[in-house]
Amino acid sequence: MSDAMEADQLQALAARAISRPLVTHIYTADPSAHVFEGAVYVYPSHDIDAGIPFNDDGDHFGMQDYHVLRMDSPEGEAVDCGVALHVDDVPWASRQMWAPDAACRDGRYYLYFPARDAAGTFRIGVATGERPEGPFSAEPEPIPGSYSIDPAVFGDADGAFYMYFGGLWGGQLQQYRDNVHDPDGREPDDDAPALGPKVARLTEDMTHFAETPREVAILDADGAPLRAGDHERRYFEAPWLHKYGGRYYLSYSTGNTHLLCYAIGDDPYGPFTFQGTILRPVVGWTTHHSIVEFGGRWWLYYHDSLLSGGVTHLRSVKVAPLQHDAAGRIATLDPYGG
Ligand code: FUB
């Protein structure tokens, strides 16, 4: 959907919206939700108007810090736990604290975040803390071998943790092939296999990749890789992994077609077979989410730009119930009840 929306259009969408912003005193986006210590902790981007003109690289997404939100339940109120980490306290980062995620191992908490380094290249950093809400103390350097944006960390039942990451265009994923950087790199030709997110297992101390990042394959129903020109289905950004019925669900944004989609596999490394749409387009260009189980039900945390009147870099996190049917398929949601 476009940035500029008429007041009557906005009002109509607001009336039909399936959920309300978790908080309204700040703008929040890109929610990564986890259950820690019996509560839901949401790790969002903290959107601001940094006064930077719009461009295709997303420079107007000029976020500077992270606030963590706590909810006793997805149906309850969200409490802003305050600033958990600021770009000024990250030695290697220069700007654009984009979509974060968090993990807990052995009672210690880890905040993972992308930011541009001094040269303007996106890298992924980690900061550690004693509490789910922080504060977090950043490692002096980004994770060696990391690049691009949108880290999502999945802890499997066997104790292994995996980071999924990568986002196209402003997130620079198109500049990498086999983990090698080419600043002039582009998305593959339309009939070539699409780029996938990357995945790497984390070391036991949670601060490094234990292996070289691997490409994640997303296949169609015939087992063929999705094509780069298949913009309704190909991976763009915002990976998330959840496990349901013993299978691995990779969900993600299709970017310029504004869908949240999912694919299912039998291994955290994939391959994953495309299944369908989770969420139809929201108000605002970006769509980004997480999926979490709480109280025996499943929840979709997502964002839209309704509260800001459609300003694409001023978003608000929301939450809605998510249904898996008997076969494990996820029912498609319309954010405005259509
Ligand atoms: O919030 C900045 C970027 O917008 C995120 O990293 C992307 O996933 C998109 O939501």
Short mmCIF file of C-alpha atoms and ligand atoms in Angstrom, two decimals:
data_model
loop_
_atom_site.label_atom_id
_atom_site.label_comp_id
_atom_site.label_asym_id
_atom_site.label_seq_id
_atom_site.Cartn_x
_atom_site.Cartn_y
_atom_site.Cartn_z
CA MET A 1 0.00 0.00 0.00
CA SER A 2 1.20 3.55 -0.65
CA ASP A 3 2.41 6.06 1.91
CA ALA A 4 -0.11 8.79 1.26
CA MET A 5 -3.59 7.68 2.26
CA GLU A 6 -6.75 9.71 2.47
CA ALA A 7 -8.22 10.29 5.93
CA ASP A 8 -11.44 8.46 5.07
CA GLN A 9 -9.51 5.43 3.80
CA LEU A 10 -7.48 5.36 7.01
CA GLN A 11 -10.59 5.63 9.16
CA ALA A 12 -12.27 2.77 7.32
CA LEU A 13 -9.20 0.55 7.75
CA ALA A 14 -8.85 1.50 11.42
CA ALA A 15 -12.49 0.53 12.01
CA ARG A 16 -11.89 -2.93 10.49
CA ALA A 17 -8.39 -3.54 11.89
CA ILE A 18 -8.12 -6.94 13.57
CA SER A 19 -5.97 -5.55 16.40
CA ARG A 20 -4.66 -2.39 18.04
CA PRO A 21 -1.08 -1.11 18.54
CA LEU A 22 0.61 -2.60 21.61
CA VAL A 23 1.89 0.87 22.54
CA THR A 24 1.16 4.32 21.17
CA HIS A 25 3.69 6.53 22.99
CA ILE A 26 6.45 5.43 20.62
CA TYR A 27 6.48 3.84 17.17
CA THR A 28 7.57 0.21 17.08
CA ALA A 29 8.11 -2.32 14.26
CA ASP A 30 9.66 -5.67 13.29
CA PRO A 31 8.52 -7.48 16.45
CA SER A 32 10.38 -10.58 17.62
CA ALA A 33 8.34 -12.16 20.42
CA HIS A 34 9.59 -14.79 22.87
CA VAL A 35 8.32 -16.31 26.09
CA PHE A 36 10.86 -15.71 28.85
CA GLU A 37 10.18 -16.16 32.58
CA GLY A 38 6.49 -16.86 31.86
CA ALA A 39 5.83 -13.54 30.06
CA VAL A 40 5.98 -12.46 26.42
CA TYR A 41 8.92 -10.20 25.68
CA VAL A 42 8.73 -8.32 22.39
CA TYR A 43 11.94 -7.06 20.77
CA PRO A 44 10.91 -4.46 18.18
CA SER A 45 12.66 -1.79 16.16
CA HIS A 46 12.04 1.67 17.63
CA ASP A 47 10.88 3.81 14.71
CA ILE A 48 11.64 7.53 14.70
CA ASP A 49 11.52 10.32 12.17
CA ALA A 50 15.25 10.97 11.82
CA GLY A 51 14.60 13.66 9.20
CA ILE A 52 16.38 11.64 6.50
CA PRO A 53 14.84 11.85 3.00
CA PHE A 54 13.22 8.71 1.53
CA ASN A 55 15.33 6.61 -0.82
CA ASP A 56 15.42 3.04 -2.16
CA ASP A 57 18.09 2.05 0.38
CA GLY A 58 15.71 2.77 3.26
CA ASP A 59 17.93 5.46 4.78
CA HIS A 60 14.78 7.07 6.21
CA PHE A 61 14.58 4.10 8.60
CA GLY A 62 17.03 5.91 10.90
CA MET A 63 16.45 4.06 14.15
CA GLN A 64 18.90 4.65 17.01
CA ASP A 65 17.93 2.39 19.91
CA TYR A 66 15.83 -0.53 21.10
CA HIS A 67 13.03 -0.64 23.67
CA VAL A 68 11.83 -4.02 24.94
CA LEU A 69 8.09 -4.55 25.59
CA ARG A 70 6.77 -7.00 28.20
CA MET A 71 3.28 -8.53 28.20
CA ASP A 72 1.90 -10.88 30.83
CA SER A 73 -0.15 -12.35 27.97
CA PRO A 74 -0.67 -11.46 24.28
CA GLU A 75 -4.18 -10.34 25.26
CA GLY A 76 -2.92 -8.01 28.00
CA GLU A 77 -1.23 -4.62 28.14
CA ALA A 78 2.31 -4.04 26.90
CA VAL A 79 4.79 -2.38 29.26
CA ASP A 80 7.70 -0.43 27.78
CA CYS A 81 10.77 -1.57 29.73
CA GLY A 82 12.81 1.39 28.43
CA VAL A 83 15.99 1.65 26.38
CA ALA A 84 17.79 -1.70 26.17
CA LEU A 85 20.61 -0.66 23.82
CA HIS A 86 21.58 2.56 21.98
CA VAL A 87 23.68 2.87 18.83
CA ASP A 88 26.08 5.16 20.71
CA ASP A 89 26.95 2.19 22.93
CA VAL A 90 27.83 -0.11 20.03
CA PRO A 91 31.50 0.49 19.16
CA TRP A 92 31.29 -0.77 15.56
CA ALA A 93 27.84 0.59 14.56
CA SER A 94 27.25 3.94 12.86
CA ARG A 95 23.48 4.05 12.23
CA GLN A 96 20.20 2.27 11.45
CA MET A 97 19.45 -0.13 14.28
CA TRP A 98 17.04 -2.33 12.30
CA ALA A 99 15.00 -5.41 13.19
CA PRO A 100 16.42 -7.22 16.26
CA ASP A 101 15.85 -10.58 17.89
CA ALA A 102 16.75 -12.13 21.24
CA ALA A 103 17.56 -15.51 22.75
CA CYS A 104 18.14 -16.98 26.20
CA ARG A 105 20.71 -19.66 26.98
CA ASP A 106 21.65 -20.87 30.46
CA GLY A 107 19.99 -17.87 32.11
CA ARG A 108 21.80 -15.27 29.99
CA TYR A 109 20.06 -13.09 27.42
CA TYR A 110 21.35 -12.17 23.97
CA LEU A 111 20.12 -9.32 21.78
CA TYR A 112 20.96 -9.67 18.08
CA PHE A 113 20.71 -6.62 15.86
CA PRO A 114 21.73 -5.33 12.43
CA ALA A 115 23.29 -1.92 11.90
CA ARG A 116 25.50 -0.21 9.38
CA ASP A 117 29.20 -0.14 10.19
CA ALA A 118 31.42 2.89 9.59
CA ALA A 119 31.68 2.00 5.89
CA GLY A 120 27.88 1.81 5.51
CA THR A 121 27.77 -1.99 5.28
CA PHE A 122 25.12 -3.84 7.28
CA ARG A 123 26.55 -6.31 9.81
CA ILE A 124 24.90 -8.20 12.66
CA GLY A 125 25.92 -7.60 16.25
CA VAL A 126 25.21 -9.22 19.58
CA ALA A 127 24.81 -7.69 23.03
CA THR A 128 24.43 -9.62 26.27
CA GLY A 129 22.53 -9.03 29.49
CA GLU A 130 21.24 -10.58 32.70
CA ARG A 131 17.57 -9.81 32.14
CA PRO A 132 15.18 -10.27 29.20
CA GLU A 133 14.53 -6.52 29.06
CA GLY A 134 18.21 -5.61 29.23
CA PRO A 135 20.16 -3.46 29.51
CA PHE A 136 22.45 -5.17 27.03
CA SER A 137 26.16 -4.67 26.59
CA ALA A 138 27.38 -4.89 23.00
CA GLU A 139 30.35 -6.92 21.82
CA PRO A 140 33.05 -4.63 20.40
CA GLU A 141 32.84 -6.10 16.89
CA PRO A 142 29.99 -7.47 14.76
CA ILE A 143 29.66 -11.26 14.51
CA PRO A 144 32.51 -12.36 12.22
CA GLY A 145 31.15 -13.53 8.86
CA SER A 146 27.78 -11.78 9.40
CA TYR A 147 26.20 -9.48 6.84
CA SER A 148 22.86 -8.00 5.77
CA ILE A 149 19.92 -7.62 8.20
CA ASP A 150 17.02 -9.20 10.08
CA PRO A 151 18.56 -11.78 12.42
CA ALA A 152 16.08 -14.32 13.79
CA VAL A 153 17.39 -16.85 16.29
CA PHE A 154 15.66 -20.21 16.71
CA GLY A 155 16.46 -22.58 19.58
CA ASP A 156 15.75 -26.20 18.73
CA ALA A 157 14.72 -28.92 21.18
CA ASP A 158 18.22 -30.47 21.09
CA GLY A 159 19.76 -27.26 22.48
CA ALA A 160 21.19 -25.98 19.18
CA PHE A 161 20.54 -22.33 18.24
CA TYR A 162 20.41 -21.18 14.62
CA MET A 163 20.46 -17.66 13.21
CA TYR A 164 18.47 -16.96 10.05
CA PHE A 165 19.23 -13.62 8.40
CA GLY A 166 19.22 -11.52 5.25
CA GLY A 167 17.14 -8.92 3.50
CA LEU A 168 17.11 -7.64 -0.08
CA TRP A 169 17.76 -4.12 -1.50
CA GLY A 170 18.26 -1.72 1.49
CA GLY A 171 19.29 -4.79 3.50
CA GLN A 172 22.04 -5.54 0.92
CA LEU A 173 21.44 -9.32 0.58
CA GLN A 174 21.62 -9.04 -3.23
CA GLN A 175 25.26 -7.97 -2.82
CA TYR A 176 26.30 -11.44 -1.60
CA ARG A 177 26.84 -14.79 -3.32
CA ASP A 178 28.32 -17.68 -1.34
CA ASN A 179 29.01 -15.20 1.49
CA VAL A 180 31.26 -13.07 -0.75
CA HIS A 181 30.47 -9.35 -1.00
CA ASP A 182 30.10 -7.56 -4.32
CA PRO A 183 28.78 -4.03 -3.78
CA ASP A 184 27.38 -4.07 -7.35
CA GLY A 185 25.51 -7.35 -6.82
CA ARG A 186 21.86 -7.53 -7.90
CA GLU A 187 18.94 -9.92 -7.50
CA PRO A 188 19.29 -12.85 -9.93
CA ASP A 189 17.52 -12.73 -13.30
CA ASP A 190 13.79 -13.45 -13.12
CA ASP A 191 14.08 -17.06 -14.32
CA ALA A 192 17.03 -17.92 -12.04
CA PRO A 193 16.58 -19.35 -8.51
CA ALA A 194 15.72 -16.62 -6.01
CA LEU A 195 18.12 -15.74 -3.21
CA GLY A 196 17.12 -17.30 0.10
CA PRO A 197 17.80 -16.28 3.67
CA LYS A 198 21.02 -17.56 5.23
CA VAL A 199 21.30 -19.81 8.27
CA ALA A 200 24.19 -20.54 10.61
CA ARG A 201 24.31 -22.48 13.87
CA LEU A 202 25.58 -20.40 16.78
CA THR A 203 28.47 -21.29 19.05
CA GLU A 204 27.70 -22.37 22.61
CA ASP A 205 28.58 -18.89 23.88
CA MET A 206 25.97 -17.49 21.41
CA THR A 207 28.30 -14.76 20.12
CA HIS A 208 29.73 -16.34 16.94
CA PHE A 209 28.71 -18.46 13.98
CA ALA A 210 29.77 -22.07 14.56
CA GLU A 211 29.84 -22.60 10.79
CA THR A 212 29.86 -20.76 7.48
CA PRO A 213 26.36 -19.45 6.72
CA ARG A 214 24.38 -21.66 4.35
CA GLU A 215 21.76 -20.66 1.79
CA VAL A 216 18.20 -21.73 2.69
CA ALA A 217 16.29 -23.22 -0.26
CA ILE A 218 12.58 -22.46 -0.67
CA LEU A 219 10.95 -24.83 -3.18
CA ASP A 220 7.63 -24.94 -5.00
CA ALA A 221 5.26 -27.94 -4.75
CA ASP A 222 7.21 -29.71 -7.54
CA GLY A 223 10.50 -29.41 -5.67
CA ALA A 224 11.91 -26.66 -7.90
CA PRO A 225 13.48 -23.56 -6.31
CA LEU A 226 11.26 -20.47 -6.35
CA ARG A 227 12.38 -18.11 -9.11
CA ALA A 228 13.68 -14.59 -8.50
CA GLY A 229 10.88 -13.19 -10.70
CA ASP A 230 8.20 -14.84 -8.57
CA HIS A 231 7.67 -11.75 -6.44
CA GLU A 232 4.46 -13.08 -4.86
CA ARG A 233 6.39 -15.95 -3.25
CA ARG A 234 10.14 -15.36 -3.26
CA TYR A 235 12.02 -14.49 -0.07
CA PHE A 236 12.71 -10.78 0.48
CA GLU A 237 13.41 -10.21 4.22
CA ALA A 238 12.17 -10.85 7.79
CA PRO A 239 12.82 -14.59 8.33
CA TRP A 240 11.22 -16.33 11.30
CA LEU A 241 11.38 -19.98 12.34
CA HIS A 242 8.85 -21.78 14.49
CA LYS A 243 8.21 -25.46 15.03
CA TYR A 244 4.72 -26.94 14.90
CA GLY A 245 3.77 -30.62 14.95
CA GLY A 246 7.46 -31.56 14.78
CA ARG A 247 8.02 -29.65 11.51
CA TYR A 248 9.95 -26.45 10.85
CA TYR A 249 8.03 -23.43 9.56
CA LEU A 250 10.00 -20.66 7.84
CA SER A 251 7.96 -17.49 7.45
CA TYR A 252 9.10 -14.29 5.74
CA SER A 253 8.17 -11.12 3.89
CA THR A 254 7.95 -10.97 0.09
CA GLY A 255 8.95 -7.28 0.24
CA ASN A 256 7.65 -5.47 -2.82
CA THR A 257 4.46 -7.60 -2.91
CA HIS A 258 3.93 -6.95 0.82
CA LEU A 259 2.93 -10.48 1.89
CA LEU A 260 3.93 -12.57 4.87
CA CYS A 261 4.34 -16.13 3.55
CA TYR A 262 5.45 -19.47 4.93
CA ALA A 263 7.16 -22.66 3.88
CA ILE A 264 7.56 -25.97 5.74
CA GLY A 265 10.56 -28.28 6.08
CA ASP A 266 11.82 -31.23 8.10
CA ASP A 267 15.20 -29.81 9.05
CA PRO A 268 16.28 -26.39 10.40
CA TYR A 269 18.57 -26.03 7.36
CA GLY A 270 15.68 -26.73 4.97
CA PRO A 271 14.79 -27.19 2.22
CA PHE A 272 11.40 -25.61 2.85
CA THR A 273 8.39 -26.07 0.59
CA PHE A 274 6.25 -23.01 -0.04
CA GLN A 275 2.75 -23.22 1.47
CA GLY A 276 0.93 -19.88 1.26
CA THR A 277 0.18 -16.49 2.77
CA ILE A 278 -0.03 -15.76 6.49
CA LEU A 279 -0.88 -12.04 6.35
CA ARG A 280 -2.16 -9.92 3.49
CA PRO A 281 -0.62 -6.42 2.96
CA VAL A 282 -0.69 -3.95 5.81
CA VAL A 283 -0.73 -0.16 5.59
CA GLY A 284 2.90 0.80 4.97
CA TRP A 285 5.51 -0.69 2.60
CA THR A 286 7.16 -3.14 4.99
CA THR A 287 5.67 -6.17 6.69
CA HIS A 288 7.56 -8.10 9.37
CA HIS A 289 6.46 -10.48 12.09
CA SER A 290 7.12 -13.24 14.57
CA ILE A 291 5.11 -16.26 15.67
CA VAL A 292 5.01 -17.48 19.25
CA GLU A 293 3.05 -19.98 21.32
CA PHE A 294 1.65 -18.74 24.62
CA GLY A 295 -1.06 -20.22 26.81
CA GLY A 296 -1.61 -23.13 24.40
CA ARG A 297 -2.43 -20.76 21.51
CA TRP A 298 -0.37 -19.32 18.67
CA TRP A 299 0.09 -15.61 18.07
CA LEU A 300 1.24 -13.46 15.17
CA TYR A 301 3.09 -10.30 16.13
CA TYR A 302 3.25 -7.89 13.17
CA HIS A 303 3.23 -4.18 12.40
CA ASP A 304 1.48 -1.61 10.27
CA SER A 305 1.59 2.16 9.71
CA LEU A 306 -2.05 2.97 10.44
CA LEU A 307 -1.36 5.00 13.60
CA SER A 308 1.02 7.36 11.76
CA GLY A 309 -1.46 7.84 8.91
CA GLY A 310 0.48 5.59 6.55
CA VAL A 311 4.02 6.90 7.09
CA THR A 312 6.02 3.88 6.08
CA HIS A 313 8.89 4.31 8.58
CA LEU A 314 6.59 5.08 11.55
CA ARG A 315 5.00 1.75 12.38
CA SER A 316 3.18 0.12 15.31
CA VAL A 317 3.43 -3.44 16.55
CA LYS A 318 0.19 -5.42 16.90
CA VAL A 319 -0.72 -8.99 17.79
CA ALA A 320 -3.44 -11.34 16.50
CA PRO A 321 -4.26 -15.03 17.10
CA LEU A 322 -2.92 -17.41 14.48
CA GLN A 323 -4.60 -20.71 13.55
CA HIS A 324 -2.95 -23.91 12.32
CA ASP A 325 -5.55 -26.33 10.91
CA ALA A 326 -5.55 -30.11 11.47
CA ALA A 327 -3.07 -30.56 8.60
CA GLY A 328 -0.76 -27.87 10.03
CA ARG A 329 -1.68 -25.25 7.44
CA ILE A 330 -1.82 -21.63 8.63
CA ALA A 331 -5.04 -19.70 7.95
CA THR A 332 -4.48 -16.46 6.00
CA LEU A 333 -5.22 -13.30 7.97
CA ASP A 334 -6.40 -10.00 6.54
CA PRO A 335 -5.09 -7.20 8.79
CA TYR A 336 -8.31 -5.25 8.21
CA GLY A 337 -10.76 -8.11 8.42
CA GLY A 338 -11.51 -8.14 4.68
O1 FUB B 1 12.81 -1.78 10.08
C1 FUB B 1 13.77 -1.71 9.06
C2 FUB B 1 13.56 -2.80 8.08
O2 FUB B 1 12.26 -2.71 7.53
C3 FUB B 1 13.61 -4.20 8.64
O3 FUB B 1 14.90 -4.64 8.94
C4 FUB B 1 12.93 -4.92 7.56
O4 FUB B 1 12.57 -6.24 7.87
C5 FUB B 1 11.75 -4.02 7.31
O5 FUB B 1 10.70 -4.25 8.21
#
